[in-house]
Coordinates of C-alpha atoms in Angstrom, one line a residue:
Chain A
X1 CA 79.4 72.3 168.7
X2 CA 79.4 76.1 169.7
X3 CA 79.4 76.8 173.4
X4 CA 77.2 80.0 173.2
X5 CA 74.6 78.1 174.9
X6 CA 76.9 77.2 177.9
X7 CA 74.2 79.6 180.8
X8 CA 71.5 79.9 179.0
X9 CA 67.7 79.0 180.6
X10 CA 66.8 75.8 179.5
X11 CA 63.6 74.9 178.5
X12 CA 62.5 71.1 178.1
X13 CA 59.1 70.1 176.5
X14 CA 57.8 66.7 175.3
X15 CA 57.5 66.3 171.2
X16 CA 53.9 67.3 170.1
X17 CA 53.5 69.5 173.2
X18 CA 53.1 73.2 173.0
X19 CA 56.2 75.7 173.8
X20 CA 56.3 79.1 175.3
X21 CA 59.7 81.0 175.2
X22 CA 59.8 84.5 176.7
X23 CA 61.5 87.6 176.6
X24 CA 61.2 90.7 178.1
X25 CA 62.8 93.3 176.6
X26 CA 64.7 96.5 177.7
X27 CA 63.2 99.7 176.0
X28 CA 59.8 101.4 175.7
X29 CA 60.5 103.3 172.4
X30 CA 61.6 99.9 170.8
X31 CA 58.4 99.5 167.5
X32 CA 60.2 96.4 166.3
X33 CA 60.5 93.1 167.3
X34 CA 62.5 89.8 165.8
X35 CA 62.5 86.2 167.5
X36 CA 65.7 83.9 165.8
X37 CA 66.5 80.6 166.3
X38 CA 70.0 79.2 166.7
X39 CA 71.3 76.0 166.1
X40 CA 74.4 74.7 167.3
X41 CA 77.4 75.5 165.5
X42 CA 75.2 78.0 163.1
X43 CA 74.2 81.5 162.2
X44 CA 70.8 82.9 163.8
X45 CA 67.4 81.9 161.6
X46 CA 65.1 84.8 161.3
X47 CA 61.5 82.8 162.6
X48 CA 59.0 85.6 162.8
X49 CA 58.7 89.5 163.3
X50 CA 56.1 91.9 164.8
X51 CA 55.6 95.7 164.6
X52 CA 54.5 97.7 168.2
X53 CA 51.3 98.5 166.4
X54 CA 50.3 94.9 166.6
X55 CA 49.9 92.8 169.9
X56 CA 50.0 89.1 167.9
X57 CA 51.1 87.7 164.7
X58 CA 51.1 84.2 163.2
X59 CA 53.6 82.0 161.3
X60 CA 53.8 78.7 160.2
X61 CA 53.5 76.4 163.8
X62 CA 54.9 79.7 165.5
X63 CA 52.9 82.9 166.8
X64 CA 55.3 85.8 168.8
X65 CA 52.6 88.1 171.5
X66 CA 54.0 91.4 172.3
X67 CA 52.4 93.0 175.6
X68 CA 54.1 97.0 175.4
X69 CA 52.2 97.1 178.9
X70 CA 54.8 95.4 180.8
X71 CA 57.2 95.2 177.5
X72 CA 57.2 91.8 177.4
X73 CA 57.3 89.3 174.5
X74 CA 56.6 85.5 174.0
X75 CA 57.5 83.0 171.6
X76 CA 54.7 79.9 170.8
X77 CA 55.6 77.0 169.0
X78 CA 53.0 74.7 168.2
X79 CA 53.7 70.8 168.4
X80 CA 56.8 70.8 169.1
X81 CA 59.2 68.9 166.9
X82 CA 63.1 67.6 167.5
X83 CA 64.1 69.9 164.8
X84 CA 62.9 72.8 167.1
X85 CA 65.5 72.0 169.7
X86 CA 67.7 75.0 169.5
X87 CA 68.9 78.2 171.4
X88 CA 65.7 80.7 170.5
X89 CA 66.6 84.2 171.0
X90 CA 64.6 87.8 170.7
X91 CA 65.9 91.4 169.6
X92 CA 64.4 94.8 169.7
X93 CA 65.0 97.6 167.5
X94 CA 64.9 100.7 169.5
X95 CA 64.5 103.4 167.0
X96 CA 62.3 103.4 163.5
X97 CA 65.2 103.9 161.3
X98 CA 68.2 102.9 163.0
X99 CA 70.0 100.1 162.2
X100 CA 71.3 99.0 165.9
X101 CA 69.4 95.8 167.6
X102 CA 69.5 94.5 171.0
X103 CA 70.0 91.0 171.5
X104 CA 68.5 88.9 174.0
X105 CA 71.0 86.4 175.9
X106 CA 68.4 83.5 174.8
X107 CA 66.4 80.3 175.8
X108 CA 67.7 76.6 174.9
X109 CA 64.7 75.2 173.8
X110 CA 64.9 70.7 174.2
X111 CA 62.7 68.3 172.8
X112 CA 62.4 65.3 174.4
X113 CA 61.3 62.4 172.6
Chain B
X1 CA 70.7 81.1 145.9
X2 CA 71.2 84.5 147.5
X3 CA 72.9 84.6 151.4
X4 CA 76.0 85.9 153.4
X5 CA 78.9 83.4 154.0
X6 CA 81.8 83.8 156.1
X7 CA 85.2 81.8 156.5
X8 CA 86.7 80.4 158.0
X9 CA 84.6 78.8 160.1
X10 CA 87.5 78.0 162.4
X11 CA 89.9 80.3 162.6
X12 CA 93.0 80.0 165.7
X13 CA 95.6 82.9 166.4
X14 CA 98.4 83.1 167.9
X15 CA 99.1 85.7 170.7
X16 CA 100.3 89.2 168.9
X17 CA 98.8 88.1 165.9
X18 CA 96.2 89.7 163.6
X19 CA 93.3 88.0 161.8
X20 CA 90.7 89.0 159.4
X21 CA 87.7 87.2 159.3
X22 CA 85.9 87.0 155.7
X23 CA 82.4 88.1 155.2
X24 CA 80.4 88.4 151.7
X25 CA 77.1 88.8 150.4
X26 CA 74.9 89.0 147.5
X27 CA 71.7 89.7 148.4
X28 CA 72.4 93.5 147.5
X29 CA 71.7 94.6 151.0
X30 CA 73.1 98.0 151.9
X31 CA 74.0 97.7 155.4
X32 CA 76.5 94.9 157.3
X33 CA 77.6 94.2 160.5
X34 CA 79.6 92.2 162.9
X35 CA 78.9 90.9 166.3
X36 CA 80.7 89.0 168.7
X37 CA 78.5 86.3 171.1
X38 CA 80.1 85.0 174.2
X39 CA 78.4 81.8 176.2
X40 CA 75.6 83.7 178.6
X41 CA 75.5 87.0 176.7
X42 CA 73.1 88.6 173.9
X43 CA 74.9 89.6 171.1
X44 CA 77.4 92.6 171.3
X45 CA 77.3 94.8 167.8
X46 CA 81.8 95.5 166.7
X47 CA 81.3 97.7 163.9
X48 CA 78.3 98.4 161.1
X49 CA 78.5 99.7 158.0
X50 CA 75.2 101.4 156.2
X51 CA 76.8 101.9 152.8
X52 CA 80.4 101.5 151.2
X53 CA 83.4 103.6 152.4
X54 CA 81.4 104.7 155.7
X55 CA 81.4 102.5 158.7
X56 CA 80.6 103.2 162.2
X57 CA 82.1 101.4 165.7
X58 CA 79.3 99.6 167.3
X59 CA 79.3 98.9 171.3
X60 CA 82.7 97.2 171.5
X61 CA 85.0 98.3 168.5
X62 CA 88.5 98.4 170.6
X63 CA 90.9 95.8 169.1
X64 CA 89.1 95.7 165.9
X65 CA 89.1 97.1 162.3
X66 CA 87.1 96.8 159.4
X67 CA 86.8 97.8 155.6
X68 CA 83.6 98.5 153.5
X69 CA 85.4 99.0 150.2
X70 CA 82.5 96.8 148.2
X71 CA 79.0 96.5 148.8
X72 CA 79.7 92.9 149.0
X73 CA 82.3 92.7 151.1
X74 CA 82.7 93.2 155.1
X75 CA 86.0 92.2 156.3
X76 CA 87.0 92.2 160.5
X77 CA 90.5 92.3 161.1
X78 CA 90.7 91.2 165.0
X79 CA 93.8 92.9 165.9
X80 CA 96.8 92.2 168.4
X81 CA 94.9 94.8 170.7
X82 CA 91.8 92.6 171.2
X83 CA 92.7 91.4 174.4
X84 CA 90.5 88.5 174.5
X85 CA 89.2 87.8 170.8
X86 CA 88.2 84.1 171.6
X87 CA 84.3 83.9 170.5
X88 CA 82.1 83.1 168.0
X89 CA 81.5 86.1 165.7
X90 CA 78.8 86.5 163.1
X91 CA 78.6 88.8 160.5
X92 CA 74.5 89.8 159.1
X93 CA 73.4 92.3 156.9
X94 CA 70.2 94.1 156.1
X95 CA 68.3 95.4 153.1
X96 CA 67.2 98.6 155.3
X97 CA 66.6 100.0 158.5
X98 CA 64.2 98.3 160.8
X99 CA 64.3 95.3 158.4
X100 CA 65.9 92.0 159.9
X101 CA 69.4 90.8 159.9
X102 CA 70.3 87.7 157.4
X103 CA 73.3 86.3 159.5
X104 CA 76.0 84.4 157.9
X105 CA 77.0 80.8 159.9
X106 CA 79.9 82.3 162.0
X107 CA 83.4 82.0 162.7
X108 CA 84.8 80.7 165.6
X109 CA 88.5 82.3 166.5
X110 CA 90.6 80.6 169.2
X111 CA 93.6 82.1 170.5
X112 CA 96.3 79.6 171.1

């Protein structure tokens, strides 16, 4: 498999339990907000967005909390599954219109059975 | 089904050598890009394109070149000046600004 996930925080949660990955993120202005998920060896999933005029939004067995406060922004998934297991990343979009994200370095999420 | 693919997905060069590294879509998105991740690091934007013929450099475009001659088409030529091209490097593409990237599955380069 790919070794982008090499130094990346770990985080290990039982299957069926809740998870919380965070991210704080680098830029006041930024008014757009992505979470991915990356699997070994693959491209980047697009999981769930949010706008800076929101402060929650819900998915499918994922909601994404944006605090602008202390510019900080959390993933939740809900009953955790194997298939989650994955390196789970966040970007930022600084400027309305521009095309330009920044990447987060990212969180290896495990499941452990 | 619509989606962006790249090939190879291995790809190995030789010192001096250039390679270009194949991306296409067709979910009529106007703008592509290329980024390079290394283990430990967010993703780095190369080079973007927002519409054909125009392309800009992105964050780290030394030792690379690109082409936007088709809508579908973004090719990166990692060049003999890229002096240390081993990484995974994925190519996305959006419908329109402050919309999300579609990413393509990546190629992995190797310098042997």
């Amino acid at each position: 498999g790919e070794s982008v996930g090499l130094h990346l925080p770990t985080l290990s949660v039982q299957e069926g339990d809740n998870s919380i990955i965070n991210c704080a993120y680098s830029n006041s202005a930024s008014d757009y907000f992505i979470w991915y998920k990356q699997e070994s060896g693959k491209g980047p999933q697009f999981i769930i967005d949010i706008r800076s005029n929101m402060d929650k939004r819900q998915g499918q067995r994922v909601t994404v909390l944006l605090n602008k406060t202390v510019k900080h922004l959390s993933l939740q998934i809900a009953a955790t599954q194997p298939g989650d297991s994955a390196v789970y990343f966040c970007a930022e979009s600084p400027t309305s219109g521009t095309y330009k994200y920044i990447f987060g370095t990212g969180t290896r999420l495990k499941v452990l059975a | 089904d619509g989606g962006i693919t790249q090939s190879p997905k291995y790809l190995f060069r030789k010192e001096g050598q250039n390679v270009t590294l194949s991306c296409e879509q067709n979910l009529n998105h106007d703008a592509m890009y290329w980024y390079r991740q290394d283990p430990g690091q967010g993703l780095r934007l190369i080079y973007y394109s927002q519409i054909v013929n125009d392309f800009q450099k992105g964050d780290i475009a030394e030792g690379y070149s690109v082409s936007r001659e088709k809508k579908e088409s973004f090719p990166l030529t990692v060049t003999s000046a890229q002096k240390n091209p081993t990484a995974f490097y994925l190519c996305a593409s959006s419908l329109r600004p402050s919309y999300g990237y579609t990413f393509g599955s990546g190629t992995r380069l190797t310098v042997v």
